[in-house]
Amino acid sequence: MDYFKSYENLEVHRLMLADKSRMDAYQSFINENAALFSGKIVMDVGSGLGILSLFCAKAGAKKVYAVEGSEMAKMCETIIKDNNFSDTIQVIHKAVEDIQVSDIEKVDIIVSEWMGFYLLHESMLHSVLFARDTFLKDDGLIVPRIANIYLSPVELRDFKSKFDFWNNVYGFDFSSAGEAERNTTFGQAQIENIKAQDLLAEEQLVLSIDLKAATEEDLESIIGTFKFTFKKYGVIHGFALWFDCIFTDGENEETEVTLDTSPNSESTHWKQTIIPVPEAFLVEENGEVNCKLYLKRDGRSYRIELEHDLDS
Amino acid sequence: MDYFKSYENLEVHRLMLADKSRMDAYQSFINENAALFSGKIVMDVGSGLGILSLFCAKAGAKKVYAVEGSEMAKMCETIIKDNNFSDTIQVIHKAVEDIQVSDIEKVDIIVSEWMGFYLLHESMLHSVLFARDTFLKDDGLIVPRIANIYLSPVELRDFKSKFDFWNNVYGFDFSSAGEAERNTTFGQAQIENIKAQDLLAEEQLVLSIDLKAATEEDLESIIGTFKFTFKKYGVIHGFALWFDCIFTDGENEETEVTLDTSPNSESTHWKQTIIPVPEAFLVEENGEVNCKLYLKRDGRSYRIELEHDLDS
């Protein structure tokens, strides 16, 4: 098996397969809605090692196209075979954009785990929309259906102490290094697990994407303005972004499932994304901050900008 | 301050400066032997941000050459200045091999933190030996003076469970991926923190380097044969390498300091280095294993090979 340039690829897949919130959301929606999958044609966009395809096949899908562009497709094929689902699951070792329309049937359901950090970072969302427009029947189902991005100002005690470290290194002043680290760090978003008590205000919805309806244009440039009211006294070190996904057939609310990556839920491999502010500042209970968030698409990722000003 | 391509460089330095075992060893040797440093000329080979140079200057060195080839030299210079040691410490932004003999004085002491994973991995040892041969007075001091590498067979319960994960992924058999991960992992040494109870036998000394005497030839190819007697029943998953360093002037034993990176000591950023065996095997208390270890130099690093056979 020399499929892999390095074992890190499999480490990443193990990390994702061991992410209980992620896995439980897909598994429970598919299992509890087996009737939706039974006898249907499914496409799994970016199947990786094939776990979602296996869930769908086991739930009774007639046919599953497991679409995987990377070399992982070969291992996916082996695993599908080892689990005796080769008759149902067809691995297509291609980017979904490269599949000829004439080569496969239209599908009833698209299932995909396409989400990246803060939902959109290097995500496969654009491939899922392409798959929808090209291969999904008009009344088809997309799993998950809805994705929401949230924003909240946060206090990060650990983050702060990281820079304070430099102020006294065995009795010496290394604050120039601390300053340099601050300057480089503040230029880039940080992926960190924050705690519910780090949230200084009620989170606000930045964007809600309905995967049945969203267009590429909707996602080109995302701008939002927000006013946060502080629920407690604290220090703002930055703003946190996170997301949730809602699994629903749009009808049966009882079998809806939510995959939530917020600091209020069990931590996931997505953690939260921190946009640090250049200078930490104190806030008072019931004080307010206005901010404007820009997410500008840049290839498969986004450039993030955030402006804020404190109301006096 | 655009010295840095990314803040990761500073993260690495922060990690090393926060490594208490590492820092305490250097600091306590230099402080407790201030008389050795007082009025002397010191070279700090690979000074990084300059902490060892600062220790030496504060201990009374007359002159310290802080030799740093990377861009970190500029930040080092700033920190030296911030701490008012610019008169004593001269930052030389060069690889030590590029310094002209005529440009600096011969030195009384070489101080260096040159150690890598399992001591030798991407270490600066060869630069320290070059500095010794080129710039150190005949009766000069090297800090640290002695470095020892150790080997022991180990049981790694976590390591094992890492691969077991694949046997049952939400009811499916992903063992092909587990097999692939095993095969790629076992081709490469792993840096892990192991526990004292993971050691299945008394460690054995692989190599002891006296930095006053060692030659490049001594370090070209290191071969050792070992017989380990198991102190308990267990499963061998691999062999662990680690090192210690002895700080000594060769005379005053009372002021000797040991920096120990063994699983029996407080953990350091060097952790231990595991050479996994292709197949884990059971061992009995008082049973024995013979093994042969090769460390073959390959540029700044080493290729590791280990052969073993269990005595029946």
XYZ file of C-alpha atoms in Angstrom:
624
model
C 0.000 0.000 0.000
C 2.013 2.945 -1.186
C -1.035 5.109 -1.823
C 0.128 7.717 0.579
C 2.962 10.139 0.436
C 2.916 10.270 4.194
C 0.821 8.980 7.025
C -0.311 12.521 7.840
C -3.138 12.114 5.343
C -4.522 9.231 7.323
C -3.938 11.100 10.573
C -6.238 13.829 9.258
C -8.910 11.288 8.324
C -8.602 9.594 11.702
C -9.037 12.961 13.392
C -12.219 13.600 11.408
C -13.581 10.085 11.932
C -12.931 10.437 15.650
C -14.841 13.733 15.805
C -17.912 12.544 17.649
C -20.112 15.589 17.019
C -19.386 15.385 13.306
C -19.908 11.671 13.006
C -22.970 11.434 15.233
C -24.757 14.175 13.279
C -24.394 12.398 9.939
C -25.023 8.950 11.336
C -28.103 9.840 13.312
C -29.699 11.844 10.497
C -29.102 9.068 7.967
C -30.180 6.299 10.323
C -33.272 8.079 11.619
C -34.283 8.973 8.080
C -33.471 5.641 6.484
C -36.802 5.867 4.643
C -35.474 8.892 2.754
C -32.434 6.943 1.583
C -34.069 3.604 0.882
C -33.957 2.759 -2.826
C -32.444 6.140 -3.710
C -29.436 7.266 -5.727
C -26.945 9.226 -3.634
C -23.824 11.225 -4.395
C -21.207 11.646 -1.658
C -19.155 14.696 -2.697
C -15.593 14.348 -1.407
C -16.086 10.933 0.101
C -12.659 10.585 1.709
C -12.480 7.043 3.062
C -16.181 6.540 2.379
C -17.848 6.636 5.772
C -20.861 8.701 4.614
C -21.294 6.476 1.554
C -21.303 3.469 3.865
C -23.924 5.083 6.115
C -26.129 5.729 3.078
C -25.658 2.242 1.616
C -26.459 0.667 4.953
C -29.574 2.846 5.238
C -30.810 1.251 2.018
C -29.593 3.453 -0.845
C -29.840 1.698 -4.205
C -26.716 3.364 -5.538
C -24.063 5.634 -4.036
C -21.508 7.552 -6.084
C -18.529 8.143 -3.793
C -16.736 11.017 -5.501
C -13.171 11.588 -4.318
C -10.527 13.448 -6.276
C -7.525 12.626 -4.110
C -5.516 9.411 -3.913
C -7.682 8.566 -0.905
C -10.179 7.237 -3.482
C -8.151 4.037 -3.834
C -8.241 3.367 -0.126
C -11.954 4.237 -0.144
C -12.488 1.574 -2.797
C -10.650 -1.007 -0.677
C -12.716 -0.166 2.393
C -16.014 -0.324 0.438
C -14.967 -3.766 -0.789
C -13.895 -4.935 2.683
C -17.379 -4.037 3.907
C -19.112 -5.780 1.000
C -20.737 -2.670 -0.428
C -19.035 -2.695 -3.832
C -22.334 -3.491 -5.545
C -23.982 -0.386 -4.112
C -21.153 2.112 -3.805
C -19.255 3.175 -6.914
C -16.083 5.095 -6.203
C -15.421 7.807 -8.775
C -11.818 8.911 -8.547
C -12.341 12.408 -9.931
C -13.123 15.924 -8.867
C -16.915 16.235 -9.166
C -16.362 19.034 -11.713
C -14.665 16.492 -14.013
C -17.501 13.952 -14.122
C -19.304 13.792 -17.474
C -23.046 14.293 -17.139
C -23.618 11.323 -19.427
C -21.523 9.008 -17.245
C -23.816 8.826 -14.227
C -27.495 9.015 -13.373
C -29.141 12.041 -11.792
C -29.185 11.657 -8.024
C -31.914 11.934 -5.389
C -29.630 12.972 -2.567
C -26.308 14.740 -2.192
C -24.510 14.037 1.051
C -21.246 15.769 1.795
C -18.996 16.804 4.606
C -17.623 19.883 2.939
C -17.191 22.229 5.888
C -13.887 23.918 6.737
C -12.722 26.146 9.545
C -15.346 28.900 10.154
C -17.369 26.887 7.616
C -15.827 28.409 4.511
C -12.047 28.037 4.870
C -10.866 25.765 2.076
C -14.307 24.243 2.020
C -15.787 22.123 -0.727
C -19.006 24.126 -0.724
C -18.490 25.252 -4.307
C -18.123 21.633 -5.412
C -21.344 20.759 -3.607
C -23.208 23.597 -5.373
C -21.733 22.426 -8.685
C -22.872 18.862 -7.939
C -26.345 20.163 -7.036
C -26.693 22.156 -10.259
C -25.339 19.354 -12.408
C -26.450 16.070 -10.907
C -29.246 16.590 -8.357
C -32.870 16.014 -9.358
C -35.047 19.118 -8.912
C -36.797 17.738 -5.861
C -33.565 16.274 -4.510
C -32.274 16.425 -0.950
C -29.001 17.957 0.259
C -27.479 16.679 3.507
C -26.803 18.834 5.454
C -29.293 21.406 4.183
C -28.578 24.625 6.115
C -25.301 26.112 7.334
C -25.064 29.156 9.623
C -22.044 31.241 10.576
C -21.940 33.087 13.920
C -19.812 35.866 15.378
C -19.134 36.999 18.924
C -16.545 39.164 20.711
C -14.339 37.068 22.999
C -11.957 37.368 25.890
C -9.006 34.981 25.677
C -6.967 34.775 28.835
C -4.565 32.125 27.470
C -4.022 34.100 24.309
C -3.008 37.119 26.320
C -0.618 35.221 28.585
C 1.076 33.851 25.469
C 2.406 37.327 24.732
C 2.997 38.258 28.355
C 5.490 35.398 28.476
C 8.033 37.513 26.621
C 7.995 40.348 29.155
C 10.177 38.419 31.576
C 12.275 35.522 30.304
C 14.434 34.395 33.195
C 14.759 37.975 34.311
C 15.379 39.452 30.856
C 13.171 41.664 28.726
C 12.204 39.827 25.523
C 9.248 42.086 24.806
C 10.613 42.939 21.345
C 10.062 39.306 20.402
C 6.628 39.469 22.006
C 5.821 42.553 19.960
C 6.952 40.814 16.762
C 4.887 37.764 17.596
C 1.860 39.922 18.306
C 2.266 41.735 15.004
C 2.537 38.548 12.979
C -0.169 36.747 14.944
C -2.654 39.584 14.625
C -2.368 39.464 10.894
C -3.917 36.021 10.793
C -6.931 34.181 12.132
C -6.250 31.603 14.829
C -7.924 28.223 15.207
C -8.501 27.717 18.924
C -10.896 26.011 21.273
C -12.528 28.733 23.280
C -14.852 28.305 26.247
C -18.451 29.419 26.674
C -17.332 31.883 29.370
C -14.984 33.529 26.862
C -18.019 34.920 25.019
C -18.594 38.529 25.989
C -21.896 38.960 24.159
C -24.703 36.988 22.553
C -23.454 35.631 19.243
C -24.986 37.014 16.062
C -25.772 35.308 12.812
C -23.406 36.355 10.030
C -24.842 34.245 7.252
C -27.330 31.455 6.746
C -26.795 29.314 3.679
C -29.614 27.175 2.311
C -27.741 24.681 0.191
C -30.791 24.111 -1.994
C -30.910 27.760 -3.022
C -27.482 29.365 -2.520
C -25.642 30.618 -5.583
C -21.962 31.219 -6.217
C -22.728 34.942 -6.328
C -24.217 34.812 -2.810
C -20.898 33.503 -1.564
C -18.498 35.743 -3.470
C -18.410 38.463 -0.849
C -20.077 38.331 2.538
C -20.489 41.556 4.471
C -22.283 42.024 7.746
C -22.626 44.811 10.315
C -23.307 43.952 13.933
C -23.902 45.622 17.263
C -22.966 43.530 20.290
C -24.086 44.345 23.820
C -21.696 43.051 26.469
C -23.230 40.750 29.011
C -20.300 41.266 31.353
C -17.229 43.330 32.060
C -14.131 42.012 30.272
C -11.331 42.460 27.797
C -11.889 41.941 24.080
C -8.988 40.109 22.472
C -10.792 39.298 19.278
C -13.933 38.029 17.596
C -14.759 34.361 17.232
C -16.427 32.751 14.230
C -18.054 29.346 14.234
C -20.856 27.530 12.463
C -23.609 25.003 12.743
C -25.245 22.787 10.145
C -28.844 21.636 10.098
C -29.702 18.258 8.675
C -33.306 18.289 7.539
C -35.531 17.112 4.740
C -37.362 20.429 5.100
C -40.525 18.722 6.307
C -40.036 16.432 9.247
C -38.760 18.585 12.112
C -38.642 15.675 14.528
C -35.788 14.022 12.686
C -33.757 17.204 12.266
C -30.201 17.041 13.515
C -27.865 19.963 14.259
C -24.092 19.772 14.116
C -22.966 22.654 16.297
C -19.347 23.824 16.529
C -20.032 26.653 18.983
C -18.100 27.134 22.232
C -21.335 26.148 23.979
C -21.201 22.652 22.482
C -18.794 19.768 22.717
C -15.545 20.710 21.010
C -14.936 19.529 17.460
C -11.896 19.386 15.220
C -13.129 22.666 13.687
C -12.705 24.424 17.036
C -13.481 28.163 16.652
C -11.754 30.759 14.515
C -10.436 33.851 16.277
C -9.904 37.136 14.481
C -7.632 38.961 16.924
C -8.020 42.715 17.354
C -4.792 44.727 17.081
C -5.173 46.091 20.598
C -7.111 44.387 23.367
C -9.580 46.748 25.034
C -11.720 46.827 28.142
C -15.489 46.681 27.897
C -18.207 47.384 30.449
C -21.331 45.351 31.130
C -24.125 46.591 28.836
C -21.598 48.538 26.745
C -21.748 48.068 23.003
C -19.413 47.524 20.093
C -20.220 47.979 16.428
C -18.397 45.898 13.925
C -18.302 45.147 10.256
C -17.131 41.818 8.939
C -15.966 41.136 5.387
C -15.392 37.672 4.021
C -14.035 37.952 0.518
C -13.624 34.827 -1.543
C -10.105 34.080 -2.714
C -10.061 30.765 -4.574
C -11.148 27.962 -2.249
C -10.750 30.191 0.778
C -11.696 33.630 2.098
C -9.899 36.747 3.185
C -11.308 37.973 6.491
C -11.438 41.605 7.564
C -13.059 43.030 10.622
C -13.556 46.647 11.650
C -14.902 47.632 15.010
C -15.570 50.688 17.051
C -16.584 50.881 20.646
C -19.646 52.936 21.518
C -18.957 55.319 24.349
C 9.300 44.413 12.422
C 9.111 42.274 9.351
C 12.004 40.024 10.328
C 9.866 36.950 10.272
C 8.235 35.086 7.486
C 5.718 33.734 9.953
C 5.155 33.747 13.652
C 5.897 30.022 13.806
C 9.583 30.867 14.204
C 8.836 32.748 17.383
C 6.472 29.997 18.537
C 9.408 27.580 18.354
C 11.619 29.921 20.354
C 8.881 30.450 22.914
C 8.505 26.680 23.248
C 12.234 26.308 23.900
C 12.382 29.264 26.279
C 9.439 27.804 28.195
C 11.142 24.411 28.510
C 11.957 24.526 32.201
C 14.395 21.586 32.281
C 16.368 23.071 29.413
C 16.451 26.596 30.782
C 17.115 25.667 34.409
C 20.100 23.506 33.431
C 21.850 26.300 31.559
C 20.904 28.983 34.023
C 21.916 27.107 37.143
C 25.245 25.936 35.706
C 26.150 29.432 34.552
C 24.967 31.132 37.749
C 26.562 28.631 40.117
C 29.812 28.807 38.164
C 29.877 32.558 37.649
C 33.563 32.502 38.628
C 34.279 30.447 35.496
C 32.615 33.058 33.296
C 33.833 36.194 35.047
C 36.150 38.210 32.784
C 36.112 35.526 30.090
C 35.452 35.534 26.355
C 32.494 33.344 25.409
C 31.025 32.152 22.117
C 27.324 31.206 22.005
C 26.959 28.956 18.944
C 23.460 29.299 17.488
C 22.340 31.966 19.933
C 18.731 32.232 18.757
C 17.210 35.129 20.687
C 20.295 35.316 22.900
C 19.195 33.949 26.263
C 22.423 31.978 26.870
C 24.521 34.980 25.863
C 22.574 37.054 28.382
C 23.137 34.461 31.130
C 26.887 34.556 30.405
C 27.081 38.338 30.253
C 25.168 38.653 33.511
C 27.522 36.102 35.098
C 30.376 38.469 34.330
C 31.744 37.489 30.908
C 33.969 40.182 29.442
C 32.839 39.486 25.890
C 30.211 37.226 24.338
C 29.994 36.438 20.640
C 26.358 35.515 19.933
C 26.618 33.641 16.656
C 23.317 33.195 14.822
C 22.993 32.420 11.124
C 19.243 32.897 10.791
C 17.231 36.095 10.602
C 16.637 35.643 14.326
C 20.026 37.377 14.763
C 18.357 40.756 14.174
C 15.820 40.166 16.910
C 18.633 38.873 19.126
C 20.468 42.153 18.625
C 17.354 44.121 19.602
C 16.882 42.067 22.758
C 20.550 42.415 23.769
C 20.201 46.171 23.376
C 16.899 46.282 25.284
C 18.688 44.582 28.163
C 21.699 46.958 28.010
C 24.245 44.274 27.168
C 25.323 45.628 23.783
C 28.769 46.488 25.158
C 29.401 42.897 26.210
C 27.488 40.833 23.677
C 28.361 41.098 19.994
C 25.841 39.487 17.694
C 27.462 37.873 14.647
C 24.857 37.246 11.989
C 26.639 34.346 10.283
C 26.963 30.606 10.397
C 29.940 29.917 12.660
C 31.648 28.215 9.704
C 31.648 31.540 7.859
C 33.414 33.584 10.524
C 36.971 34.570 9.605
C 39.517 33.491 12.210
C 41.087 36.923 12.059
C 37.791 38.669 12.827
C 37.355 37.566 16.425
C 39.457 36.630 19.425
C 39.975 33.049 20.601
C 37.405 32.193 23.241
C 37.639 30.723 26.733
C 34.207 29.152 26.716
C 31.787 27.804 24.126
C 28.198 27.659 25.266
C 25.569 26.212 22.966
C 22.165 24.634 22.954
C 22.724 22.469 19.910
C 20.714 19.374 20.797
C 17.985 17.944 18.563
C 15.518 15.104 18.917
C 17.383 11.970 20.189
C 20.286 14.428 20.548
C 21.495 14.213 16.956
C 18.470 14.945 14.742
C 19.204 18.132 12.830
C 21.536 19.130 15.623
C 24.185 21.812 15.508
C 26.778 19.498 17.055
C 28.978 19.683 13.980
C 28.975 23.478 14.182
C 29.970 23.288 17.846
C 32.875 20.957 17.032
C 33.904 23.321 14.238
C 33.759 26.247 16.658
C 35.823 24.298 19.188
C 38.527 23.427 16.646
C 38.633 26.936 15.214
C 37.958 29.353 18.041
C 38.333 27.679 21.461
C 41.552 28.054 23.456
C 43.251 24.726 24.195
C 42.250 24.772 27.855
C 38.808 26.149 27.033
C 35.481 25.028 28.429
C 32.496 23.646 26.502
C 29.017 23.998 28.011
C 27.505 21.416 28.162
C 30.513 19.107 28.140
C 29.134 15.549 27.905
C 26.120 14.198 25.999
C 24.796 10.635 26.345
C 22.242 8.777 24.245
C 20.146 5.984 25.760
C 17.990 3.187 24.385
C 15.246 1.055 25.895
C 12.459 -1.212 24.613
C 9.047 0.301 25.314
C 5.379 -0.607 25.522
C 3.071 2.095 24.151
C -0.566 1.498 24.925
C -1.716 4.733 23.265
C 0.311 4.001 20.170
C -1.398 0.632 19.835
C -4.899 1.999 20.319
C -4.193 4.525 17.583
C -4.207 1.700 15.050
C -6.996 -0.273 16.742
C -9.267 2.700 16.067
C -9.551 1.672 12.425
C -10.875 -1.814 13.195
C -14.333 -0.508 13.938
C -15.387 2.890 12.608
C -19.070 3.292 13.431
C -19.557 -0.411 12.770
C -17.461 -0.553 9.591
C -14.133 -2.219 8.980
C -11.513 0.412 8.118
C -8.587 -1.861 8.915
C -7.117 -1.356 5.441
C -6.557 2.272 6.355
C -5.142 1.137 9.702
C -2.771 -1.203 7.901
C -1.647 1.612 5.588
C -1.121 3.936 8.522
C 0.881 1.268 10.365
C 3.070 0.708 7.314
C 3.825 4.359 6.802
C 4.223 5.069 10.516
C 6.617 2.185 11.059
C 8.935 3.566 8.439
C 9.619 6.624 10.560
C 10.651 7.535 14.063
C 7.994 9.159 16.234
C 8.491 11.978 18.709
C 6.322 11.147 21.716
C 6.236 11.676 25.448
C 6.424 8.233 26.988
C 6.026 7.371 30.649
C 8.493 5.723 33.022
C 6.183 2.708 33.240
C 6.404 2.285 29.444
C 10.036 1.177 29.837
C 10.275 -2.605 29.688
C 13.967 -2.861 30.591
C 16.809 -0.833 32.071
C 17.972 1.669 29.467
C 21.411 1.191 27.969
C 23.967 3.759 26.942
C 24.266 3.992 23.149
C 26.923 6.667 22.966
C 28.685 9.116 25.226
C 30.097 12.196 23.559
C 32.791 14.246 25.267
C 32.555 17.523 23.411
C 36.149 18.374 24.241
C 37.424 15.241 22.465
C 34.812 14.047 19.951
C 35.745 14.106 16.259
C 33.578 14.241 13.153
C 34.692 10.683 12.379
C 33.362 9.472 15.758
C 29.949 10.751 14.757
C 29.822 9.605 11.145
C 28.339 6.205 11.903
C 27.220 5.019 15.312
C 26.651 1.302 15.811
C 25.784 -0.432 19.050
C 24.657 -3.931 20.055
C 22.565 -4.372 23.171
C 20.971 -7.103 25.234
C 17.963 -6.011 27.255
C 16.509 -8.090 30.099
C 12.812 -7.426 30.639
C 11.893 -6.297 34.113
C 8.256 -7.149 33.489
C 5.813 -8.900 31.205
C 4.633 -6.677 28.378
C 4.321 -5.912 24.693
C 7.181 -4.276 22.792
C 5.927 -1.675 20.373
C 9.304 -0.105 19.744
C 12.522 1.214 21.170
C 12.877 4.658 22.687
C 15.906 6.916 22.349
C 16.626 9.883 24.571
C 19.616 11.789 25.889
C 21.082 13.693 28.765
C 23.738 16.386 28.893
C 26.211 17.002 31.685
C 27.344 20.530 32.419
C 30.731 20.399 34.119
C 34.086 22.114 34.176
C 35.603 18.634 34.543
C 36.827 19.439 38.064
C 34.184 20.675 40.419
C 31.609 17.895 40.748
C 29.501 19.869 43.194
C 28.471 22.372 40.580
C 27.706 19.808 37.880
C 24.253 20.019 36.354
C 22.457 17.353 34.310
C 19.804 18.088 31.705
C 17.899 14.819 31.447
C 15.292 14.131 28.752
C 14.482 10.588 29.921
C 10.931 9.351 30.583
C 11.951 9.275 34.263
C 12.408 13.048 34.322
C 10.123 15.991 33.784
C 9.080 16.109 30.138
C 10.892 18.438 27.780
C 10.187 19.700 24.281
C 12.540 16.972 23.025
C 10.180 14.277 24.375
C 11.517 10.821 23.439
C 12.069 9.323 20.012
C 10.342 6.021 19.278
C 11.614 3.608 16.661
C 8.540 1.408 16.144
C 9.049 -2.320 15.513
C 7.182 -3.687 12.467
C 5.243 -6.178 14.590
C 4.533 -5.715 18.276
C 5.506 -8.804 20.295
C 4.951 -10.179 23.769
C 7.826 -10.443 26.194
C 8.153 -12.309 29.509
C 9.691 -11.021 32.715
C 13.431 -11.810 32.690
C 13.286 -12.641 28.972
C 15.870 -11.002 26.750
C 16.067 -9.216 23.450
C 19.198 -8.551 21.427
C 19.301 -5.552 19.215
C 21.613 -3.660 16.989
C 21.224 0.063 16.402
C 22.696 1.998 13.498
C 22.738 5.769 13.310
C 24.180 6.813 9.997
C 24.873 10.469 9.375
C 23.008 12.028 6.489
C 23.812 15.725 6.290
C 22.650 17.444 9.474
C 20.584 14.444 10.483
C 20.844 10.666 10.875
C 19.229 7.628 9.350
C 18.151 5.213 12.096
C 18.024 1.444 11.703
C 17.308 -1.094 14.366
C 17.449 -4.885 14.179
C 16.264 -7.071 17.011
C 15.793 -10.712 17.809
C 14.091 -12.168 20.795
C 16.012 -14.793 22.770
C 13.919 -17.851 23.392
